[in-house]
Amino acid sequence: MLRYVARRLLTAIPVLWIIVTITFFMMRLAPGGPFSRERVMPIEVQKMIEERYHLDEPLVNQYFRYMGNLLRGDLGPSFRYKDRTVNEILAAGLPTTLQLGSLALLFALAVGIPAGCLAAFRENSAVDYAAMSFSMVGVSVPNFVVLSTLIYFFAVKLKILTVSGWGRWDQMICPVVALGLMYSAYIARLSRAGMLEVIRQDFIRTARAKGLPERLVIMRHSLKAGLLPVVSFLGPAGAAILTGSLIIETISGVPGIGREFVNSALNRDYTLTIGTVILYSGFLIIFNLAVDIVYAFLDPRIVYE
Amino acid sequence: MMKRNRKANRIRSASAKLVVAALAIALLAGCSGKPKSDDSSGKPFPKLQLLYNISESHKLIAETLQQMWKKELGIQVDLANVEWKTYLKSLQSLDYQIARAGWIGDYPDPNTFLDMFVTDGGNNQTGWSNAEYDRLIKAAAMEGDADERMKMFHDAEEILMKEMPIMPIYFYVNKNLVKDFVKGMHFNMRDLHILKYVYLEKNGKVLPPQEQVFHFNLSAEPETLDPGLMTGSVEFTISTQIFEGLVQYDPDTLEPIPGMAESWEVNDDHTEFVFHLRRNAKWTNGDPVTAGDFVYSWKRVLEPETTAEYAYQLYYIKNAKKYYDKEISDFSQVGVKAVDDFTLKVTLDSPTHFWLDLLAFHTLMPVNKKCVEKFKDKWTRPENIVTNGPFKLTEWKPKSKLVMTKNPGYYDAANVRLTKLVAYSVEDNITAISMFEAGQSYWVNTIPLPYSEKYMNDPQAKKTDFLAVYYYRFNTTKEPLNDPRVRRALNLAINKDELVKFVTKSGEKTATTFVPYMHMRGYEPPKGEDYNPEEARRLLREAGYAVKTGK
C-alpha cells in the first residue's frame, strides 16, 4: 500500500511538470500581455517594465528562469498586484477556498446521504418522490442562479444574511449552500441507487432473517456497501467543488483563489495563472489518490500492490 | 452570430417603428414618391466587421448600430466580441475594421483628447495621419496664449471630424447611487470622490463620531497602493483619501485648490512655478512634509527602475524625459528644486496650461522616503505605510476590503467628520447593488444596465456628465474605410438621439464631435454633423458604391 502511494506521488511530478510547461507557453500565446492597456505607454517606459519582469528575454530563457524559481518554491511576483507576490496571494486565498469547498462538501453529504437513504428505504413513496424531484432541481439549476436567489431573498429582502464577504456565518451560508446544492443532489441520487442495489442482496436478507433491528441493518450492513458510489464520486466532486467555486467567489465577494483562476488568465498575470494551475492540479492529483485509497478500505476485493 | 436578447429586440422594434413613421411622414410631405433605394449603379458595399470587448452595454450599442446601418445604407455588419486583452491587441495591430472605444480625459483640456490622434501616436490606433493636424497639436503644446491655443485645438478637431478616423457617439454620464443619509458627496466630471467632505446625517442630525463610518464599494481589488505606480481609477479612489499632492481638486469644479502647497506663483508663460508648502502638514509618522519629499517622490517616478507606467505625466518638467532616458544622470539638472524645506521651484519644458491640474494626480503625490527605503516592496502594507492625507490605511484584506481611519495629524482634521472608511473590493456589479440595497454599503459608483430603469428617477441615483467620450474607431488603412466619405456616411446614418434614448437610457449627451467641450475652459468645438441618412447615401454613392435600402 505504502509503495503504491509513493509510486503514485512520484508519477505526479512529471504530470505537474507537463502541466506547468503547457500553461507557461499557452499563456504566452494568448494575445496581449500583462501590461497592455487601453492607454498605451511610451516605448521607453514599456521597455523598462519588460526588462524588470524579464519579458524582454527569449521565451526559453524565461521558461528556465521560471522553472528554476519554481524549484525553490518561488512562484514569482504578480504582474498585476504589484504590492504582492504570487506566493502571498495564494497563501492568503487558499484557506478561504478550502474552507468554502469543504463546508460545501459537508453540506452536500449532510443533505444528500440522508435524503438518498430515506428515498431508498421508502422506495416509491411520497418521501422518495419529493427527495428525487428536489434533487432533479438541484442538478439542473446552475449554482449562480441559486446563489443570486438566496442573496436576493435572505440578504436583500429579509436582511437576515449578508450579501457578500467571508468569515461570519451570515456571510458563509449563501455561498456554501449554493456551491454544495448541486452535489447534494448528485449524492442523494447516487446513495439512493447504491442503497437500493444493496438492500436487495442476499447478505441483507440474511441480516434481516437473523432478526437484527432495521437500524442495525442499515447502519452496519447496508451503508458501507451502499455508499461506495458516493465515495467514488467524492474525489471528482471534491476537486470540482474546489475548482468550481470561481463564480460563487466572484458573486459573493469571497477572497479565495477561485476568482484568481479566471481573472489572472484574463489579466495575463502569467505568474499568478501558473501558480493557481499548479495548485488546482495538485488538488486533482491528491483527491484522485485519496479516493483510490479509501476505496481499498471500503471494498475488501480491491488490493493495491 | 450573437445571441439575441429580448431587450435588444424590443429596442430594435421600437427604433424600427420610429424609422417607419419617419418614412411615412416623409412620403406624406410629398418627397419623391419612390424611396431612393433602387440605385444599383456602382460596386456593392463589402461586408464590415465591428469589434467590441465583451460587455452587455457594448453589445446593445453595437447591435443598434448594426441595424441602423442596414436600414439606412443597406450595409451588412458582422459583430465580433472578444475579451479585453485580445481586443487591445487587435486595436494596436490594426487588426479590425470598426471597433468601439472609450476615452477618459486626464484633465479638462482638449489636449488630453486630441493629442492621441497625431501620426503614429501610441493611442491613435486608426492608422490615420494628417500633417496639418499634427502641426496644430504640436503648435498648441508650445503656445503660451490661452485663446490662441484653444483656437488651434478647434481647428485640429475640425480636421478630425471632417476626416472622421473616429466616430463619436455620446459623452458618458456617471451614475452613482448614494444613500440619502450621506451628505457632502460631490459629483464631478471625473467621477472623483474626495471623502473628507462626506458625513452621515440621520433625521436632520449629524451622527456622532463613532457612527461616522462610511461603507462603499471600490468595484475591484486595487493593483497597488503606491501612488507612483498606480494607473487606474480604483487605485486613485484610495490614494485621494490617504495621500495629498501639492494641490488638490475642488470637489465640484475640480479647479486646483491648495493642498500641501498653501500658495503658488506662476510666471506669464506657464513655465515656472514656485510653491509655498504649508508648515503644519505632517506625515503619519510625525515628520513634516517638505519640499524635499516632492523632489524625492518625483525623482523616484522618473527613475526607470521604479517602472512607473505613468512616468510620462512628469515629462512636462524640464529635462525629465532626458533623465528617464538616462541621457542625463544628474537629477539637479531636472526642473524640480527644493529652494528650502517649504519652497519648491518647478521649471517646465514648455508652457503647460494644465500643469496645476496634473499636480493632484496620483503619479505626482508625495511618498515618504524613510518608509519606502526601509520597507521596499512592502511599504504599502498597513503596518508599514506612511501617508499624508485626511485618512490613513489601517487594514487591507486583499480581495475583501480596505479600512481607513481618520488621520488626526492631518492639518485640516477638524473639518473631517467621517472617522472610518470601509472600502469593499466587490467586482460583481450586481452584488455591489445588492449590498447597497441591503444597506451594507452606502455608495456604489455604477448602475448596471438591468437596474437602469429601476433607478431612472430615484433620488438616490446621481448622474453627472463625465469627462469621457464613447466612440468608434475606423481602421483607415484598409478598404473600404480608407475613404473619408465612407466613414462620414457611416456616421451620418446613425441616429444618436435614438440610441441614447432607447439603448443607453441614462441621459447621455449625444456627441457630434469628439472633445467633451462642456468641461473645457474657453473651448469652442467645431460644428459636428447630425443624423442625415440622405446625405449619408449621397456620400456612399459618391464614393462609388451602390446603395440599397428600404427592406
Coordinates of N, CA and C in Angstrom, one line a residue, chain B residues 55-241:
Chain B
S55 N -19.2 42.9 -23.1 CA -20.0 43.7 -22.1 C -21.4 43.9 -22.7
E56 N -22.3 43.8 -21.8 CA -23.7 43.8 -22.2 C -24.1 45.1 -22.9
S57 N -23.5 46.3 -22.4 CA -23.9 47.5 -23.0 C -23.2 47.8 -24.3
H58 N -22.0 47.4 -24.4 CA -21.3 47.5 -25.7 C -22.0 46.7 -26.8
K59 N -22.5 45.5 -26.4 CA -23.2 44.7 -27.3 C -24.5 45.3 -27.8
L60 N -25.3 45.9 -26.8 CA -26.5 46.5 -27.2 C -26.3 47.7 -28.2
I61 N -25.3 48.5 -27.9 CA -25.0 49.6 -28.8 C -24.5 49.1 -30.2
A62 N -23.7 48.1 -30.2 CA -23.2 47.6 -31.4 C -24.4 47.0 -32.3
E63 N -25.3 46.3 -31.6 CA -26.4 45.8 -32.3 C -27.3 46.9 -32.9
T64 N -27.4 47.9 -32.2 CA -28.2 49.1 -32.6 C -27.6 49.7 -33.9
L65 N -26.3 49.9 -33.8 CA -25.6 50.4 -35.0 C -25.7 49.5 -36.2
Q66 N -25.6 48.3 -35.9 CA -25.7 47.3 -37.0 C -27.0 47.4 -37.7
Q67 N -28.1 47.6 -36.9 CA -29.5 47.7 -37.5 C -29.6 49.0 -38.3
M68 N -29.1 50.1 -37.7 CA -29.2 51.4 -38.3 C -28.5 51.4 -39.7
W69 N -27.3 50.9 -39.7 CA -26.5 50.9 -41.0 C -27.2 50.0 -42.0
K70 N -27.8 49.0 -41.6 CA -28.5 48.1 -42.5 C -29.7 48.8 -43.1
K71 N -30.4 49.5 -42.2 CA -31.7 50.2 -42.6 C -31.4 51.4 -43.5
E72 N -30.4 52.2 -43.1 CA -30.2 53.4 -43.8 C -29.3 53.2 -45.1
L73 N -28.4 52.4 -45.0 CA -27.4 52.3 -46.1 C -27.4 50.9 -46.7
G74 N -28.1 49.9 -46.2 CA -28.1 48.6 -46.7 C -26.7 47.9 -46.5
I75 N -26.0 48.3 -45.5 CA -24.7 47.7 -45.3 C -24.8 46.6 -44.2
Q76 N -24.1 45.5 -44.5 CA -24.1 44.4 -43.6 C -22.9 44.5 -42.7
V77 N -23.2 44.4 -41.4 CA -22.1 44.4 -40.5 C -22.1 43.2 -39.5
D78 N -21.0 42.5 -39.5 CA -20.9 41.4 -38.5 C -20.4 41.9 -37.2
L79 N -20.9 41.3 -36.1 CA -20.4 41.7 -34.8 C -19.4 40.7 -34.3
A80 N -18.3 41.1 -33.7 CA -17.4 40.2 -33.1 C -17.0 40.7 -31.7
N81 N -17.2 39.8 -30.7 CA -16.8 40.2 -29.4 C -15.6 39.4 -28.9
V82 N -14.7 40.0 -28.2 CA -13.5 39.3 -27.7 C -13.3 39.8 -26.3
E83 N -12.5 39.1 -25.5 CA -12.1 39.6 -24.2 C -11.1 40.7 -24.3
W84 N -11.0 41.4 -23.2 CA -10.3 42.7 -23.2 C -8.9 42.7 -23.8
K85 N -8.1 41.8 -23.4 CA -6.7 41.9 -23.8 C -6.6 41.6 -25.3
T86 N -7.4 40.7 -25.8 CA -7.4 40.3 -27.2 C -7.9 41.6 -28.0
Y87 N -8.9 42.2 -27.4 CA -9.4 43.4 -28.1 C -8.3 44.5 -28.2
L88 N -7.6 44.7 -27.1 CA -6.5 45.7 -27.1 C -5.4 45.4 -28.1
K89 N -5.1 44.1 -28.2 CA -4.1 43.6 -29.2 C -4.6 43.9 -30.6
S90 N -5.9 43.6 -30.9 CA -6.4 43.8 -32.2 C -6.3 45.3 -32.6
L91 N -6.6 46.1 -31.6 CA -6.6 47.6 -31.9 C -5.2 48.0 -32.2
Q92 N -4.2 47.6 -31.4 CA -2.9 48.0 -31.6 C -2.2 47.5 -32.8
S93 N -2.7 46.3 -33.3 CA -2.1 45.8 -34.5 C -3.0 46.1 -35.7
L94 N -3.9 47.0 -35.5 CA -4.8 47.4 -36.6 C -5.5 46.2 -37.3
D95 N -5.8 45.3 -36.4 CA -6.4 44.0 -36.9 C -7.9 44.1 -36.7
Y96 N -8.6 45.1 -37.3 CA -10.0 45.3 -37.1 C -10.5 46.2 -38.2
Q97 N -11.8 46.4 -38.4 CA -12.3 47.3 -39.3 C -13.0 48.5 -38.6
I98 N -14.0 48.1 -37.7 CA -14.6 49.2 -36.9 C -14.5 48.6 -35.4
A99 N -14.2 49.5 -34.5 CA -14.1 49.0 -33.1 C -14.6 50.0 -32.2
R100 N -15.3 49.6 -31.1 CA -15.8 50.5 -30.1 C -14.6 51.0 -29.3
A101 N -14.8 52.1 -28.7 CA -13.7 52.6 -27.8 C -14.3 53.6 -26.9
G102 N -13.5 53.9 -25.8 CA -13.9 55.0 -24.9 C -12.7 55.7 -24.5
W103 N -12.8 56.9 -24.1 CA -11.6 57.7 -23.7 C -12.0 58.6 -22.5
I104 N -11.2 58.5 -21.5 CA -11.5 59.3 -20.3 C -10.3 60.3 -20.2
G105 N -10.7 61.6 -20.1 CA -9.6 62.6 -20.1 C -8.9 62.6 -18.8
D106 N -7.6 63.0 -18.8 CA -6.8 63.1 -17.6 C -7.1 64.5 -16.9
Y107 N -7.4 65.5 -17.7 CA -7.6 66.8 -17.2 C -8.5 67.5 -18.1
P108 N -9.2 68.6 -17.7 CA -10.2 69.2 -18.5 C -9.6 70.1 -19.6
D109 N -8.9 69.5 -20.5 CA -8.3 70.3 -21.6 C -8.4 69.5 -22.9
P110 N -8.6 70.1 -24.0 CA -8.8 69.4 -25.3 C -7.5 68.5 -25.6
N111 N -6.4 68.9 -25.1 CA -5.1 68.2 -25.4 C -5.2 66.7 -25.0
T112 N -5.8 66.4 -23.9 CA -5.9 65.0 -23.4 C -6.8 64.2 -24.3
F113 N -7.6 64.8 -25.2 CA -8.4 64.1 -26.1 C -7.8 64.1 -27.5
L114 N -7.2 65.2 -27.9 CA -6.8 65.3 -29.3 C -5.4 64.9 -29.6
D115 N -4.5 64.9 -28.5 CA -3.1 64.5 -28.9 C -3.0 63.0 -29.2
M116 N -4.0 62.3 -28.9 CA -3.9 60.8 -29.2 C -3.9 60.5 -30.7
F117 N -4.4 61.4 -31.5 CA -4.6 61.1 -32.9 C -3.5 61.7 -33.8
V118 N -2.4 62.1 -33.2 CA -1.3 62.5 -34.1 C -0.7 61.3 -34.7
T119 N 0.0 61.5 -35.9 CA 0.6 60.4 -36.6 C 1.4 59.5 -35.7
D120 N 1.2 58.2 -35.8 CA 2.0 57.2 -35.0 C 1.9 57.4 -33.5
G121 N 0.9 58.2 -33.0 CA 0.7 58.3 -31.6 C 0.3 56.9 -31.1
G122 N 0.8 56.5 -29.9 CA 0.5 55.2 -29.4 C -1.0 54.9 -29.3
N123 N -1.7 55.9 -29.0 CA -3.2 55.7 -28.8 C -4.0 56.0 -30.1
N124 N -3.3 56.3 -31.2 CA -4.0 56.6 -32.4 C -4.8 55.4 -32.9
Q125 N -4.1 54.3 -33.1 CA -4.7 53.0 -33.4 C -5.8 53.1 -34.5
T126 N -5.7 54.0 -35.4 CA -6.6 54.0 -36.5 C -5.9 54.0 -37.9
G127 N -4.5 54.2 -37.8 CA -3.7 54.3 -38.9 C -3.8 55.7 -39.6
W128 N -4.6 56.6 -39.0 CA -4.9 57.9 -39.6 C -3.7 58.8 -39.4
S129 N -3.5 59.6 -40.4 CA -2.4 60.6 -40.3 C -2.7 61.8 -41.1
N130 N -2.5 63.0 -40.5 CA -2.7 64.2 -41.2 C -1.7 65.3 -40.7
A131 N -0.9 65.8 -41.7 CA 0.2 66.6 -41.4 C -0.3 67.9 -40.7
E132 N -1.4 68.5 -41.2 CA -1.8 69.8 -40.6 C -2.3 69.6 -39.2
Y133 N -3.0 68.4 -39.0 CA -3.4 68.1 -37.6 C -2.2 68.0 -36.7
D134 N -1.2 67.2 -37.1 CA 0.0 67.1 -36.3 C 0.6 68.4 -35.9
R135 N 0.6 69.3 -37.0 CA 1.2 70.6 -36.8 C 0.5 71.4 -35.7
L136 N -0.9 71.4 -35.8 CA -1.7 72.1 -34.9 C -1.5 71.7 -33.5
I137 N -1.5 70.3 -33.3 CA -1.4 69.8 -31.9 C 0.0 70.2 -31.3
K138 N 1.0 70.1 -32.2 CA 2.3 70.4 -31.7 C 2.5 71.9 -31.4
A139 N 1.9 72.7 -32.2 CA 1.9 74.2 -32.0 C 1.2 74.6 -30.8
A140 N 0.0 73.9 -30.5 CA -0.8 74.2 -29.3 C 0.0 73.9 -28.1
A141 N 0.9 72.9 -28.1 CA 1.6 72.5 -27.0 C 2.7 73.5 -26.6
M142 N 3.1 74.3 -27.6 CA 4.1 75.3 -27.4 C 3.5 76.7 -27.1
E143 N 2.2 76.8 -27.4 CA 1.6 78.2 -27.3 C 1.4 78.6 -25.9
G144 N 1.8 79.9 -25.7 CA 1.6 80.4 -24.3 C 0.2 81.1 -24.2
D145 N -0.3 81.6 -25.2 CA -1.6 82.4 -25.2 C -2.8 81.4 -25.2
A146 N -3.6 81.5 -24.1 CA -4.6 80.5 -23.9 C -5.7 80.5 -25.1
D147 N -6.1 81.7 -25.5 CA -7.1 81.8 -26.6 C -6.6 81.2 -27.9
E148 N -5.3 81.6 -28.2 CA -4.7 81.2 -29.5 C -4.7 79.6 -29.5
R149 N -4.3 79.1 -28.3 CA -4.2 77.7 -28.1 C -5.5 77.0 -28.4
M150 N -6.6 77.5 -27.8 CA -7.9 76.9 -27.9 C -8.3 76.9 -29.4
K151 N -7.9 78.0 -30.1 CA -8.3 78.1 -31.5 C -7.6 77.0 -32.3
M152 N -6.3 76.7 -31.9 CA -5.6 75.6 -32.6 C -6.3 74.3 -32.4
F153 N -6.7 74.1 -31.2 CA -7.4 72.8 -30.9 C -8.7 72.7 -31.7
H154 N -9.4 73.9 -31.8 CA -10.7 73.9 -32.5 C -10.4 73.5 -34.0
D155 N -9.4 74.1 -34.6 CA -9.1 73.8 -36.0 C -8.7 72.3 -36.1
A156 N -7.9 71.8 -35.2 CA -7.5 70.4 -35.2 C -8.7 69.5 -35.2
E157 N -9.6 69.8 -34.2 CA -10.8 68.9 -34.1 C -11.7 69.0 -35.4
E158 N -11.7 70.2 -36.0 CA -12.4 70.3 -37.2 C -11.9 69.3 -38.3
I159 N -10.6 69.2 -38.4 CA -10.0 68.3 -39.3 C -10.4 66.9 -39.0
L160 N -10.3 66.6 -37.7 CA -10.6 65.2 -37.2 C -12.0 64.8 -37.6
M161 N -12.9 65.8 -37.4 CA -14.3 65.4 -37.7 C -14.6 65.4 -39.2
K162 N -13.8 66.1 -40.0 CA -14.0 66.1 -41.4 C -13.5 64.8 -42.0
E163 N -12.4 64.3 -41.4 CA -11.7 63.1 -41.9 C -12.3 61.9 -41.3
M164 N -12.8 62.1 -40.1 CA -13.5 61.1 -39.3 C -12.8 59.7 -39.2
P165 N -11.6 59.7 -38.7 CA -11.0 58.3 -38.4 C -11.7 57.7 -37.2
I166 N -12.4 58.5 -36.5 CA -13.2 58.1 -35.3 C -14.6 58.7 -35.4
M167 N -15.5 58.0 -34.8 CA -16.9 58.4 -34.9 C -17.4 58.6 -33.4
P168 N -17.6 59.8 -33.0 CA -18.1 60.0 -31.6 C -19.5 59.6 -31.5
I169 N -19.9 59.0 -30.4 CA -21.3 58.5 -30.2 C -22.0 59.3 -29.2
Y170 N -21.5 59.3 -27.9 CA -22.1 60.1 -26.9 C -21.0 60.4 -25.8
F171 N -21.3 61.4 -25.0 CA -20.5 61.7 -23.9 C -21.0 60.9 -22.6
Y172 N -20.1 60.3 -22.0 CA -20.5 59.4 -20.8 C -21.2 60.2 -19.7
V173 N -22.0 59.5 -19.0 CA -22.6 60.0 -17.8 C -22.2 59.1 -16.6
N174 N -21.8 59.7 -15.5 CA -21.5 58.9 -14.3 C -22.8 58.6 -13.6
K175 N -22.9 57.4 -13.2 CA -24.1 57.0 -12.4 C -23.7 56.5 -11.1
N176 N -23.9 57.3 -10.1 CA -23.6 56.9 -8.7 C -24.9 56.7 -7.9
L177 N -24.9 55.7 -7.0 CA -26.1 55.5 -6.1 C -25.6 55.8 -4.7
V178 N -26.3 56.8 -4.1 CA -25.8 57.2 -2.7 C -27.0 57.2 -1.8
K179 N -26.9 56.6 -0.6 CA -28.0 56.7 0.4 C -28.3 58.1 0.8
D180 N -29.5 58.3 1.1 CA -29.9 59.7 1.4 C -29.3 60.3 2.7
F181 N -28.8 59.4 3.6 CA -28.3 60.0 4.8 C -26.8 60.3 4.7
V182 N -26.3 60.1 3.4 CA -24.9 60.5 3.2 C -24.9 61.9 2.6
K183 N -24.2 62.8 3.4 CA -24.2 64.2 2.9 C -22.7 64.6 2.5
G184 N -22.6 65.6 1.7 CA -21.3 66.1 1.4 C -20.6 65.3 0.3
M185 N -21.4 64.5 -0.4 CA -20.8 63.8 -1.6 C -20.8 64.8 -2.7
H186 N -19.8 64.9 -3.5 CA -19.7 65.8 -4.6 C -19.6 65.0 -5.9
F187 N -20.3 65.4 -6.9 CA -20.2 64.7 -8.2 C -19.6 65.6 -9.2
N188 N -18.6 65.1 -9.8 CA -17.9 66.0 -10.8 C -17.5 65.2 -12.0
M189 N -16.9 65.9 -13.0 CA -16.8 65.4 -14.3 C -15.7 64.3 -14.4
R190 N -15.0 64.0 -13.3 CA -14.0 62.9 -13.4 C -14.5 61.8 -12.5
D191 N -15.6 61.9 -11.9 CA -16.2 60.9 -11.0 C -15.2 60.6 -9.9
L192 N -14.6 61.7 -9.4 CA -13.6 61.7 -8.4 C -14.2 62.0 -7.1
H193 N -14.0 61.2 -6.1 CA -14.7 61.4 -4.8 C -13.8 61.7 -3.7
I194 N -13.9 62.8 -3.1 CA -13.0 63.2 -2.1 C -13.8 63.1 -0.8
L195 N -13.5 62.0 -0.1 CA -14.4 61.6 1.0 C -14.2 62.4 2.3
K196 N -13.2 63.3 2.3 CA -13.1 64.1 3.6 C -14.2 65.1 3.7
Y197 N -14.9 65.4 2.7 CA -16.1 66.3 2.8 C -17.4 65.6 3.2
V198 N -17.3 64.3 3.2 CA -18.6 63.5 3.4 C -18.9 63.3 4.9
Y199 N -20.1 63.3 5.3 CA -20.5 63.0 6.6 C -21.9 62.3 6.6
L200 N -22.3 61.7 7.7 CA -23.5 61.0 7.7 C -24.5 61.7 8.7
E201 N -25.7 61.8 8.2 CA -26.7 62.5 9.0 C -28.0 61.8 9.0
K202 N -28.6 61.6 10.1 CA -29.9 60.9 10.2 C -30.9 61.8 10.9
N203 N -32.1 61.9 10.4 CA -33.2 62.7 11.0 C -32.7 64.1 11.2
G204 N -32.0 64.7 10.3 CA -31.6 66.1 10.4 C -30.4 66.3 11.4
K205 N -29.9 65.2 12.0 CA -28.8 65.3 13.0 C -27.6 64.7 12.5
V206 N -26.5 65.4 12.6 CA -25.2 64.8 12.2 C -24.9 63.7 13.2
L207 N -24.5 62.5 12.7 CA -24.3 61.4 13.6 C -23.0 61.6 14.4
P208 N -23.0 61.1 15.7 CA -21.7 61.2 16.5 C -20.5 60.5 15.9
P209 N -19.3 60.9 16.2 CA -18.1 60.4 15.6 C -18.0 58.9 15.4
Q210 N -18.4 58.2 16.5 CA -18.3 56.7 16.4 C -19.2 56.1 15.4
E211 N -20.2 56.8 15.0 CA -21.1 56.3 13.9 C -20.8 56.8 12.6
Q212 N -19.8 57.7 12.5 CA -19.4 58.2 11.2 C -18.5 57.2 10.4
V213 N -19.1 56.1 10.1 CA -18.4 55.1 9.3 C -19.0 54.9 8.0
F214 N -18.2 55.1 7.0 CA -18.7 55.1 5.6 C -18.3 53.8 4.8
H215 N -19.3 53.0 4.5 CA -19.1 51.8 3.7 C -19.4 52.0 2.2
F216 N -18.4 51.6 1.4 CA -18.7 51.8 -0.1 C -18.0 50.7 -0.8
N217 N -18.3 50.6 -2.1 CA -17.7 49.6 -2.9 C -16.7 50.2 -3.9
L218 N -15.6 49.5 -4.0 CA -14.5 50.0 -4.9 C -14.6 49.4 -6.3
S219 N -15.3 48.3 -6.4 CA -15.6 47.6 -7.7 C -14.4 46.8 -8.2
A220 N -13.2 46.8 -7.5 CA -12.2 45.9 -7.9 C -11.1 46.0 -6.8
E221 N -10.2 45.0 -6.8 CA -9.1 45.0 -5.9 C -8.1 45.9 -6.4
P222 N -7.6 46.9 -5.6 CA -6.5 47.8 -6.1 C -5.3 47.0 -6.5
E223 N -4.7 47.4 -7.7 CA -3.5 46.7 -8.1 C -2.3 47.0 -7.2
T224 N -2.3 48.3 -6.7 CA -1.2 48.7 -5.9 C -1.7 49.9 -5.1
L225 N -1.0 50.2 -3.9 CA -1.4 51.4 -3.2 C -0.2 52.4 -3.3
D226 N 0.8 52.1 -4.1 CA 1.9 53.0 -4.3 C 1.4 54.1 -5.4
P227 N 1.2 55.3 -4.9 CA 0.7 56.3 -5.9 C 1.6 56.5 -7.1
G228 N 2.9 56.3 -7.0 CA 3.7 56.4 -8.2 C 3.5 55.3 -9.2
L229 N 3.0 54.2 -8.8 CA 2.8 53.1 -9.7 C 1.4 52.9 -10.2
M230 N 0.5 53.6 -9.6 CA -1.0 53.5 -9.9 C -1.3 53.8 -11.3
T231 N -2.3 53.2 -11.9 CA -2.8 53.5 -13.2 C -4.3 53.7 -13.3
G232 N -5.0 53.1 -12.4 CA -6.5 53.1 -12.6 C -7.3 53.9 -11.6
S233 N -8.6 54.0 -11.9 CA -9.4 54.9 -11.1 C -9.7 54.2 -9.7
V234 N -9.7 52.9 -9.6 CA -9.9 52.3 -8.3 C -8.8 52.7 -7.4
E235 N -7.6 52.6 -7.9 CA -6.4 53.0 -7.1 C -6.5 54.5 -6.7
F236 N -6.9 55.3 -7.7 CA -7.0 56.7 -7.4 C -8.0 57.0 -6.3
T237 N -9.1 56.3 -6.3 CA -10.1 56.5 -5.2 C -9.5 56.3 -3.8
I238 N -8.5 55.4 -3.7 CA -7.9 55.2 -2.4 C -6.8 56.2 -2.2
S239 N -6.0 56.5 -3.2 CA -4.9 57.4 -3.0 C -5.4 58.8 -2.6
T240 N -6.6 59.2 -3.2 CA -7.2 60.5 -2.9 C -7.5 60.7 -1.4
Q241 N -7.8 59.5 -0.8 CA -8.2 59.6 0.6 C -7.0 59.6 1.6

